[in-house]
């Protein structure tokens, strides 16, 4: 009895397996490396969710040119070594046509040599400028460069005749990169950095740094970090009665920041991708359609608001879809078509890749927003 | 802004952080004195205090005082469970293996908290308003006053408990000599349990009063725990005023260092002090070698 059943079962399995193999012929495998757990989980989780959601939807709508997409997603845990191993696995074992991710700059830099050597296109979801500068043949990215965010703030300051600022950056990768850009671009906008101070990612009190700034001639403070540090900076600045305007980075452009900083968030300005203000954008904005689709879709599936990070993965999948639609089928042809992407109005901005630019965005990708009554408003 | 006003601000900020370090350090000292082990899960009690009061306040929607009391009770329950399940069953274990067990316990508590409440940072409302108070050009928040007040109350109550109650005296006896204490009829194991009760309650209180200022997340316990440990080491692991002074000293030095030198050295200052003390005065800054520990 038992053996009979087993035989039947294995026969069924065989049939299923054959079907699978037959089906597999018409699917395109996309690899994904996201740090779903670990310190960068706040990036990887929405990215994985978004990529899976979008791939499912594309398949439900008939796939790309009749071919289904298959997402093979692995969790790197934010570990660069693991990311490299998994990238190799994706290429050698899963034989993917392209890879989306990793989530962080460190992991991306580690995976780049693998993608370059094995000639598989990689669309990183991390922001570090080093990823696509200098341009690497097989590497693209969707997250906005820090450079663009810094330019947005400085441009606004210059317009309002602010020339002396204090910068306060977190001492991790994100803050260090922001600090570098702030210092590099200040001169171009006629801005002088009077105080250049830092805080640790786990620090609980920044009054000392802010007291020093309060005692200086600075006309504005620019704080560069990700939660919770900047929320503490906002609270401390309010405690110290600091009257000069406080600017933050796009690293805190989520409702979470307003929730954490409470009243102290009022009046703070920051450059941000357009996701959080999707409903405030003028009808004429070319990104509006993508943005609304992403935000509503994410809300429906995961019961939370979609954020920028999910947007990076959305853009990566859509860019690949575009490349496959234009005729990409193998890693090499997909790469060539990716590079020809023109005016794709995505979540992070309007992408136009070229052989000299694999980041594809301009500073229009950012808008300046201000916190008013616990919500965002656009700063004109 | 005048320099002396700046210095005053650094001092006030330093005292406030230092008070928290002292409370956490106290927890280390109490358990050390009862068991001669360093309980590295102390930082997790601090984290649990903050996270549980967030849970009772924002998820269960209880009023703040009730949430605080429940959070302290729940953390204490965790402290008791920890002692019962991880420390007591080990007969004749060396202090070293017990210390490693506490590290394991802390990772477990942190991991469970992450699984239950996620990785997000959460804010707790201030106990009474957030309008800054001006003191001679420096400003502090009402929450800082709560921190000072509650720390003083806890320390005074502890002092009274250890000096005047029978249980407190029994715990001191254990600290001085466990064998002799058990010979005169003191239940040493019960005293160890008590030490976990007191230090987990104290740690959770520290986590609760600081959360409105610094926010709370599943991983805040590591750094706060280490700083509290520094405070306790500076104070020579006494549960007396040595640890209090150690905490305040650490807080003030950090704040002055960040303000006058560079904030990059803030954590370095704490750990350099820790190393110096361990090398030069392992018995702590404030007492002679080989004096009694309480």
XYZ file of C-alpha atoms in Angstrom:
674
model
C 0.000 0.000 0.000
C 2.636 2.373 1.143
C 4.942 1.708 -1.783
C 2.073 2.036 -4.211
C 1.193 5.405 -2.825
C 4.802 6.463 -2.902
C 5.076 5.396 -6.497
C 1.986 7.395 -7.361
C 3.339 10.369 -5.507
C 6.659 10.232 -7.269
C 4.880 9.906 -10.606
C 2.868 13.031 -9.818
C 6.009 14.803 -8.735
C 7.729 13.788 -11.947
C 4.896 15.208 -13.998
C 4.922 18.414 -11.951
C 8.647 18.687 -12.303
C 8.484 18.291 -16.066
C 5.753 20.910 -16.271
C 7.864 23.198 -14.169
C 10.827 22.701 -16.418
C 8.634 23.362 -19.437
C 7.289 26.509 -17.816
C 10.740 27.622 -16.789
C 11.721 27.927 -20.406
C 9.458 30.938 -20.775
C 10.356 32.663 -17.506
C 13.060 35.200 -16.915
C 14.745 34.874 -13.560
C 15.579 38.040 -11.663
C 17.821 37.777 -8.638
C 17.382 40.034 -5.624
C 19.691 40.697 -2.670
C 18.069 42.642 0.143
C 19.058 43.028 3.771
C 15.686 41.926 5.104
C 17.132 41.318 8.567
C 19.942 42.997 10.469
C 20.727 46.656 10.965
C 19.607 47.707 7.475
C 16.307 45.826 7.688
C 14.424 49.110 7.365
C 15.737 49.206 3.779
C 15.579 45.568 2.819
C 12.132 44.697 4.087
C 10.130 47.251 2.044
C 12.409 46.572 -0.923
C 11.770 42.847 -0.886
C 8.033 43.406 -0.324
C 7.799 45.845 -3.196
C 9.801 43.738 -5.632
C 7.700 40.646 -4.875
C 4.444 42.602 -5.123
C 5.407 44.154 -8.443
C 6.672 40.916 -9.999
C 3.443 39.144 -9.007
C 1.415 41.908 -10.588
C 3.419 41.931 -13.795
C 2.903 38.163 -14.080
C -0.809 38.452 -13.352
C -1.069 40.939 -16.191
C 0.515 38.449 -18.577
C 4.218 38.989 -17.917
C 6.610 40.864 -20.127
C 6.140 40.082 -23.829
C 4.496 36.809 -22.845
C 7.347 35.801 -20.565
C 6.795 35.452 -16.850
C 9.248 36.959 -14.397
C 10.532 34.944 -11.468
C 12.013 36.693 -8.482
C 14.712 34.814 -6.577
C 15.198 36.910 -3.452
C 17.826 36.277 -0.790
C 18.368 37.965 2.561
C 21.901 39.249 3.068
C 21.378 40.317 6.679
C 23.270 43.484 5.824
C 26.499 41.471 5.645
C 28.795 42.237 2.696
C 30.489 38.814 2.775
C 27.138 37.053 2.663
C 25.994 39.372 -0.111
C 28.961 38.329 -2.244
C 28.303 34.611 -1.633
C 24.638 34.999 -2.472
C 25.412 37.018 -5.596
C 27.621 34.178 -6.809
C 24.864 31.720 -5.960
C 22.327 33.762 -7.941
C 24.588 33.825 -10.968
C 25.987 30.282 -10.883
C 23.123 28.211 -9.423
C 19.977 30.184 -10.161
C 21.292 31.534 -13.453
C 19.493 34.846 -13.144
C 19.405 37.356 -15.984
C 19.921 40.367 -13.724
C 20.281 41.213 -10.034
C 18.399 43.834 -8.020
C 20.037 45.186 -4.857
C 21.890 45.040 -2.515
C 20.259 47.472 -0.104
C 23.339 49.175 1.340
C 26.311 50.899 -0.228
C 28.825 48.658 1.543
C 27.235 45.467 0.245
C 26.834 46.958 -3.243
C 30.520 47.839 -3.439
C 31.367 44.267 -2.411
C 29.053 42.685 -4.977
C 30.094 44.930 -7.893
C 33.292 42.968 -8.750
C 31.222 39.747 -8.952
C 28.676 41.294 -11.321
C 31.427 42.815 -13.434
C 33.386 39.575 -13.670
C 30.427 37.346 -14.480
C 28.840 40.002 -16.684
C 25.404 40.175 -15.105
C 23.607 43.537 -14.844
C 23.238 44.788 -11.257
C 20.738 47.468 -10.257
C 21.729 48.571 -6.771
C 19.129 50.055 -4.428
C 21.738 51.879 -2.312
C 22.497 55.584 -2.442
C 26.309 55.778 -2.266
C 27.767 57.825 -5.080
C 30.725 55.449 -5.429
C 28.455 52.745 -6.852
C 28.126 54.383 -10.262
C 31.001 56.832 -10.135
C 33.178 56.034 -11.960
C 30.749 54.269 -14.308
C 30.973 50.485 -14.276
C 29.737 48.659 -17.317
C 27.321 46.281 -15.576
C 26.233 48.401 -12.610
C 23.248 50.757 -12.382
C 21.414 52.239 -9.436
C 18.011 53.626 -8.542
C 18.479 55.407 -5.199
C 19.167 59.118 -5.432
C 22.733 60.291 -4.814
C 23.449 62.303 -1.674
C 24.918 64.926 -3.987
C 21.475 65.799 -5.290
C 19.981 66.163 -1.813
C 22.842 68.394 -0.703
C 22.448 70.504 -3.851
C 18.737 70.961 -3.118
C 19.420 72.356 0.363
C 22.315 74.581 -0.690
C 20.381 75.970 -3.631
C 17.563 76.980 -1.281
C 19.974 78.507 1.245
C 21.723 80.468 -1.475
C 18.398 81.811 -2.732
C 17.605 83.018 0.794
C 21.035 84.572 1.282
C 22.169 82.179 4.009
C 25.936 81.857 3.869
C 27.042 80.519 7.251
C 25.956 77.066 8.359
C 26.777 74.470 10.991
C 26.694 70.810 10.017
C 26.003 67.946 12.386
C 26.416 64.501 10.855
C 26.054 60.989 12.191
C 29.270 58.999 12.365
C 28.195 56.112 10.126
C 28.399 55.521 6.375
C 25.360 57.628 5.575
C 26.525 60.574 7.667
C 30.112 60.374 6.472
C 29.020 60.447 2.843
C 26.679 63.393 3.542
C 29.419 65.237 5.388
C 31.810 64.746 2.489
C 29.259 66.100 0.016
C 28.271 69.025 2.226
C 31.890 70.068 2.514
C 32.635 69.509 -1.157
C 29.697 71.501 -2.487
C 29.560 74.370 0.048
C 32.047 76.514 -1.850
C 30.090 76.276 -5.077
C 27.061 77.884 -3.414
C 29.060 80.485 -1.504
C 28.381 78.774 1.784
C 30.794 78.681 4.670
C 30.719 75.795 7.159
C 31.444 77.326 10.571
C 31.039 74.231 12.685
C 31.508 70.657 11.525
C 30.452 68.261 14.262
C 29.272 64.675 14.518
C 27.238 62.378 16.743
C 27.227 58.609 17.198
C 24.386 56.530 15.754
C 23.434 55.361 19.245
C 23.977 58.661 21.084
C 21.190 59.735 23.382
C 21.980 63.395 23.937
C 23.233 65.973 21.437
C 22.871 69.115 23.561
C 26.642 69.475 23.827
C 27.115 69.773 20.060
C 24.086 72.039 19.709
C 25.249 74.281 22.553
C 28.473 74.781 20.649
C 26.486 75.642 17.523
C 24.234 78.007 19.477
C 27.350 79.890 20.543
C 28.467 80.375 16.935
C 27.447 82.713 14.127
C 25.755 79.989 12.083
C 22.529 80.981 10.321
C 21.282 77.460 9.759
C 21.976 73.921 10.963
C 22.144 70.984 8.594
C 21.839 67.626 10.315
C 22.627 64.475 8.318
C 21.517 61.137 9.707
C 18.884 58.411 9.926
C 16.482 57.806 12.817
C 16.581 58.124 15.733
C 19.567 60.535 15.983
C 18.031 63.433 14.024
C 14.844 63.239 16.096
C 16.957 63.673 19.235
C 18.775 66.579 17.561
C 15.393 68.199 16.823
C 14.248 67.750 20.415
C 17.531 69.025 21.847
C 17.506 72.056 19.537
C 14.048 72.939 20.761
C 15.124 72.440 24.378
C 18.034 74.821 23.866
C 15.736 77.407 22.280
C 17.733 77.458 19.043
C 16.014 79.870 16.685
C 17.963 79.319 13.472
C 16.341 76.960 10.964
C 17.148 73.275 11.108
C 17.580 71.259 7.923
C 17.647 67.463 7.838
C 18.629 64.953 5.187
C 16.400 62.726 3.071
C 17.439 59.999 5.529
C 14.518 60.974 7.776
C 11.867 61.683 5.173
C 9.219 59.404 6.642
C 6.287 59.885 9.011
C 8.330 58.003 11.587
C 10.563 61.034 12.039
C 7.589 63.313 12.756
C 6.255 60.731 15.175
C 9.591 60.475 17.009
C 10.423 64.182 17.148
C 6.846 65.247 17.986
C 6.421 69.003 18.344
C 10.130 69.509 17.814
C 9.710 68.510 14.168
C 7.616 71.578 13.336
C 9.323 73.878 10.864
C 12.128 71.484 9.987
C 12.916 71.374 6.265
C 14.452 68.541 4.326
C 15.026 67.339 0.793
C 12.944 64.310 0.016
C 11.987 61.984 -2.777
C 8.445 62.553 -3.943
C 6.845 59.454 -2.415
C 5.840 61.066 0.873
C 4.202 64.018 -0.862
C 2.721 62.074 -3.802
C -0.771 63.449 -3.176
C 0.487 67.052 -2.911
C 2.251 67.067 -6.260
C 0.710 69.102 -9.076
C -1.229 67.069 -11.646
C 1.380 68.007 -14.214
C 4.183 66.188 -12.426
C 5.309 63.341 -14.706
C 6.092 61.061 -11.752
C 2.649 61.417 -10.240
C 1.149 58.389 -11.970
C 3.894 55.959 -10.886
C 3.940 57.411 -7.399
C 0.224 57.046 -6.813
C 0.247 53.509 -8.224
C 3.085 52.479 -5.911
C 1.721 54.142 -2.780
C -1.796 52.733 -3.188
C -0.568 49.299 -4.150
C 1.764 49.042 -1.194
C -0.898 50.293 1.178
C -3.303 47.641 -0.123
C -0.840 44.764 0.220
C 1.073 45.547 3.363
C -1.243 47.927 5.266
C 1.505 50.493 5.701
C 2.485 53.447 3.591
C 4.997 52.749 0.860
C 8.303 54.522 1.404
C 11.327 55.593 -0.626
C 13.133 52.354 -0.035
C 10.347 50.281 -1.526
C 10.398 52.809 -4.345
C 14.028 51.975 -5.157
C 13.064 48.329 -5.702
C 9.962 49.358 -7.685
C 12.137 51.407 -10.007
C 14.663 48.593 -10.376
C 11.984 46.074 -11.394
C 10.308 48.558 -13.749
C 13.622 49.477 -15.375
C 14.301 45.784 -15.983
C 10.792 45.342 -17.352
C 11.443 48.211 -19.739
C 14.736 46.696 -20.850
C 13.130 43.292 -21.458
C 10.264 44.911 -23.376
C 12.735 46.618 -25.648
C 14.243 43.254 -26.512
C 16.594 42.300 -23.687
C 16.605 38.557 -23.040
C 20.126 37.659 -21.943
C 22.218 39.458 -19.321
C 24.174 41.211 -22.063
C 21.172 42.426 -24.064
C 19.327 43.479 -20.897
C 22.346 45.541 -19.927
C 22.468 47.240 -23.308
C 18.772 48.044 -23.184
C 19.008 49.324 -19.586
C 21.602 51.806 -20.685
C 19.181 53.092 -23.319
C 16.482 53.883 -20.722
C 15.088 57.344 -21.440
C 12.653 59.406 -19.382
C 11.271 56.583 -17.287
C 9.128 58.440 -14.741
C 9.625 56.292 -11.663
C 9.361 56.647 -7.906
C 12.827 58.048 -7.206
C 12.731 60.470 -10.108
C 12.889 60.550 -13.888
C 15.563 58.141 -15.061
C 17.674 58.613 -18.170
C 20.668 56.315 -18.306
C 23.537 56.752 -20.744
C 26.971 55.183 -21.204
C 28.368 58.014 -19.072
C 25.641 58.030 -16.411
C 24.377 54.921 -14.644
C 22.635 56.831 -11.835
C 20.255 58.534 -14.208
C 18.724 61.228 -12.013
C 18.916 65.019 -11.697
C 18.264 67.146 -8.633
C 14.618 67.359 -9.695
C 14.361 63.957 -8.056
C 14.210 65.809 -4.751
C 11.676 68.306 -3.504
C 12.174 70.416 -0.398
C 9.514 69.696 2.219
C 8.702 71.255 5.570
C 6.945 69.784 8.590
C 3.727 71.655 9.363
C 1.048 70.429 11.761
C 2.613 66.979 11.876
C 2.517 66.583 8.111
C 4.606 67.446 5.079
C 4.105 70.527 2.937
C 6.033 71.392 -0.202
C 8.423 74.323 0.116
C 8.195 76.431 -3.018
C 26.640 82.902 24.043
C 29.096 83.208 26.891
C 31.492 80.395 27.621
C 30.313 79.974 31.202
C 26.751 79.539 29.974
C 27.948 76.897 27.567
C 29.804 75.119 30.352
C 26.707 75.251 32.536
C 24.727 73.663 29.717
C 27.333 70.915 29.325
C 27.231 70.255 33.061
C 23.442 70.056 33.201
C 23.274 67.734 30.192
C 26.058 65.661 31.695
C 24.334 65.321 35.061
C 21.147 64.199 33.402
C 22.821 61.473 31.333
C 25.039 60.655 34.296
C 22.032 60.067 36.549
C 20.818 57.418 34.111
C 24.260 55.793 33.974
C 24.288 55.754 37.764
C 20.919 54.017 37.979
C 22.033 51.357 35.506
C 25.398 51.028 37.258
C 23.576 50.494 40.544
C 21.868 47.465 39.053
C 25.231 46.002 38.073
C 26.623 46.607 41.553
C 23.701 45.054 43.417
C 23.812 41.830 41.446
C 27.610 41.733 41.617
C 27.534 42.015 45.371
C 25.002 39.228 45.767
C 26.478 36.816 43.238
C 29.971 38.110 42.289
C 28.926 38.027 38.653
C 28.542 40.918 36.242
C 25.060 40.712 34.806
C 25.414 41.853 31.224
C 21.672 41.540 30.735
C 21.295 44.693 32.839
C 21.118 46.859 29.711
C 18.223 44.733 28.433
C 16.234 45.475 31.595
C 16.711 49.149 30.718
C 15.516 48.529 27.180
C 12.551 46.467 28.409
C 11.475 49.318 30.689
C 11.240 51.699 27.764
C 9.755 49.256 25.269
C 7.173 47.843 27.686
C 5.944 51.258 28.736
C 5.643 52.152 25.046
C 3.675 48.937 24.584
C 1.306 49.538 27.498
C 0.879 53.189 26.574
C 0.468 53.131 22.811
C -0.703 49.625 22.027
C -2.801 48.758 25.080
C -3.755 52.454 25.535
C -3.314 52.679 29.280
C -2.657 56.014 31.028
C 1.036 56.839 31.519
C 1.322 56.112 35.283
C -0.324 52.701 34.867
C 1.900 51.934 31.876
C 5.007 52.837 33.867
C 4.030 50.684 36.846
C 3.138 47.727 34.633
C 6.365 48.096 32.679
C 8.414 47.997 35.887
C 6.465 44.983 37.149
C 6.793 43.140 33.854
C 10.528 43.815 33.672
C 10.900 42.632 37.245
C 9.077 39.460 36.267
C 11.571 38.997 33.459
C 14.392 39.572 35.972
C 12.944 36.902 38.277
C 12.463 34.468 35.416
C 16.012 35.118 34.289
C 17.406 34.341 37.727
C 15.205 31.259 38.145
C 15.797 29.789 34.710
C 19.332 30.824 33.854
C 21.267 31.506 37.050
C 19.821 29.336 39.832
C 19.748 25.928 38.099
C 23.522 26.015 37.680
C 25.073 24.532 40.758
C 28.759 25.223 41.352
C 29.134 27.149 38.099
C 32.166 29.411 37.911
C 31.505 33.148 37.818
C 32.912 33.211 34.286
C 30.337 30.794 32.913
C 27.587 32.711 34.699
C 28.776 35.946 33.095
C 28.675 34.282 29.697
C 25.162 33.065 30.459
C 24.076 36.631 31.175
C 25.474 37.690 27.803
C 23.529 34.889 26.160
C 20.431 35.932 28.104
C 20.797 39.505 26.944
C 20.979 38.426 23.305
C 17.902 36.264 23.814
C 15.899 39.079 25.426
C 16.950 41.501 22.698
C 16.057 39.042 19.941
C 12.644 38.251 21.420
C 11.875 41.948 21.803
C 12.785 42.487 18.177
C 10.550 39.632 17.059
C 7.598 40.814 19.127
C 7.729 44.587 18.644
C 9.847 44.963 15.527
C 12.948 46.994 14.852
C 11.402 50.448 14.893
C 12.382 53.196 17.258
C 9.517 54.445 19.403
C 8.956 57.716 21.218
C 7.437 58.028 24.673
C 5.679 61.270 25.673
C 7.268 63.476 28.331
C 5.860 62.991 31.826
C 4.930 66.661 32.177
C 5.179 68.967 29.202
C 8.147 69.757 27.027
C 8.576 73.505 27.570
C 12.264 74.170 28.270
C 13.205 75.662 31.658
C 15.851 78.382 31.726
C 18.551 78.103 34.406
C 21.089 80.913 34.200
C 21.249 80.830 30.411
C 21.259 77.066 30.166
C 18.088 75.157 29.478
C 16.753 71.831 30.627
C 13.454 70.049 30.069
C 10.906 69.091 32.725
C 11.841 65.503 31.900
C 15.402 66.179 33.125
C 13.916 67.193 36.476
C 11.992 63.916 36.565
C 15.247 62.086 35.906
C 17.039 63.886 38.746
C 14.086 63.460 41.123
C 13.456 59.790 40.462
C 17.155 58.935 40.578
C 17.539 60.645 43.963
C 14.456 58.921 45.358
C 15.577 55.496 44.147
C 19.061 55.916 45.556
C 17.866 57.175 48.929
C 15.308 54.357 49.217
C 18.016 51.862 48.364
C 20.372 53.276 50.933
C 17.673 53.056 53.590
C 16.751 49.537 52.507
C 20.312 48.248 52.674
C 21.132 49.978 55.951
C 17.983 49.553 57.984
C 15.818 46.660 56.800
C 16.522 43.080 57.797
C 16.473 41.880 54.194
C 18.809 44.675 53.152
C 21.209 43.811 55.932
C 21.009 40.152 54.996
C 21.920 41.045 51.403
C 24.905 43.026 52.657
C 25.928 40.063 54.731
C 25.886 37.905 51.589
C 27.997 40.491 49.837
C 30.603 40.394 52.588
C 30.785 36.644 52.964
C 28.324 34.231 51.419
C 29.379 31.204 53.443
C 29.245 33.028 56.756
C 25.901 34.519 55.818
C 24.412 31.134 55.070
C 25.897 29.753 58.334
C 23.952 32.304 60.363
C 20.767 31.238 58.602
C 20.461 33.651 55.717
C 18.936 32.089 52.616
C 21.611 33.149 50.145
C 19.681 31.999 47.110
C 16.728 34.128 48.114
C 19.025 37.112 48.463
C 20.344 36.486 44.957
C 16.764 36.461 43.697
C 16.122 39.725 45.546
C 19.151 41.294 43.936
C 17.746 40.463 40.518
C 14.351 41.865 41.521
C 15.859 45.155 42.673
C 18.221 45.637 39.796
C 15.724 44.737 37.085
C 13.157 47.109 38.597
C 15.789 49.833 38.828
C 17.060 49.250 35.317
C 13.565 49.377 33.872
C 12.893 52.631 35.734
C 16.042 54.115 34.211
C 14.881 53.013 30.764
C 11.455 54.558 31.306
C 12.515 57.987 32.536
C 15.079 58.422 29.782
C 12.846 57.193 26.926
C 10.952 60.502 26.432
C 14.293 62.203 25.738
C 16.195 59.569 23.813
C 13.467 57.290 22.461
C 13.592 53.561 22.719
C 14.171 50.566 20.458
C 15.008 46.906 20.881
C 18.744 47.607 20.738
C 19.196 50.608 23.059
C 20.245 48.333 25.920
C 23.732 47.542 24.631
C 25.244 51.008 24.804
C 23.356 52.101 27.922
C 24.349 48.868 29.611
C 28.013 49.387 28.787
C 27.935 52.967 30.048
C 26.232 51.832 33.239
C 28.923 49.180 33.603
C 31.585 51.917 33.272
C 29.838 53.903 35.985
C 29.786 50.888 38.272
C 33.478 50.179 37.626
C 34.442 53.787 38.376
C 32.505 53.445 41.605
C 34.289 50.189 42.419
C 31.078 48.139 42.064
C 29.761 49.431 45.343
C 26.073 49.995 45.636
C 26.794 53.115 47.619
C 27.492 56.604 46.426
C 30.584 55.520 44.521
C 28.466 54.347 41.596
C 26.396 57.530 41.694
C 29.526 59.649 41.530
C 30.901 57.335 38.838
C 27.793 57.817 36.713
C 27.740 61.577 37.132
C 31.456 61.860 36.438
C 31.082 59.817 33.281
C 28.096 61.841 32.075
C 29.801 65.171 32.705
C 33.090 64.133 31.107
C 31.268 62.876 28.027
C 29.293 66.057 27.699
C 32.293 68.347 28.285
C 34.384 66.260 25.915
C 31.751 66.443 23.182
C 31.250 70.160 23.664
C 34.794 71.406 24.165
C 36.916 68.888 22.268
C 34.972 66.906 19.700
C 31.860 64.784 19.794
C 33.757 62.089 17.934
C 35.540 61.251 21.186
C 32.391 60.956 23.284
C 32.236 57.182 23.551
C 36.008 56.904 23.493
C 36.137 59.028 26.666
C 33.904 56.568 28.511
C 35.892 53.527 27.498
C 39.295 55.104 28.052
C 38.173 55.933 31.588
C 36.988 52.353 32.014
C 40.340 50.966 30.896
C 42.336 53.405 33.018
C 40.332 52.524 36.105
C 40.697 48.807 35.480
C 44.463 49.194 35.033
C 45.255 51.689 37.742
C 42.551 51.486 40.370
C 40.612 48.240 39.887
C 38.979 48.803 43.261
C 37.289 51.961 41.967
C 38.050 55.649 42.280
C 36.469 56.316 45.588
C 37.661 53.718 48.016
C 40.631 51.976 49.452
C 41.498 48.502 48.319
C 39.773 45.622 50.075
C 37.198 47.626 51.911
C 33.707 46.231 52.185
C 31.666 46.347 49.049
C 28.405 47.894 50.170
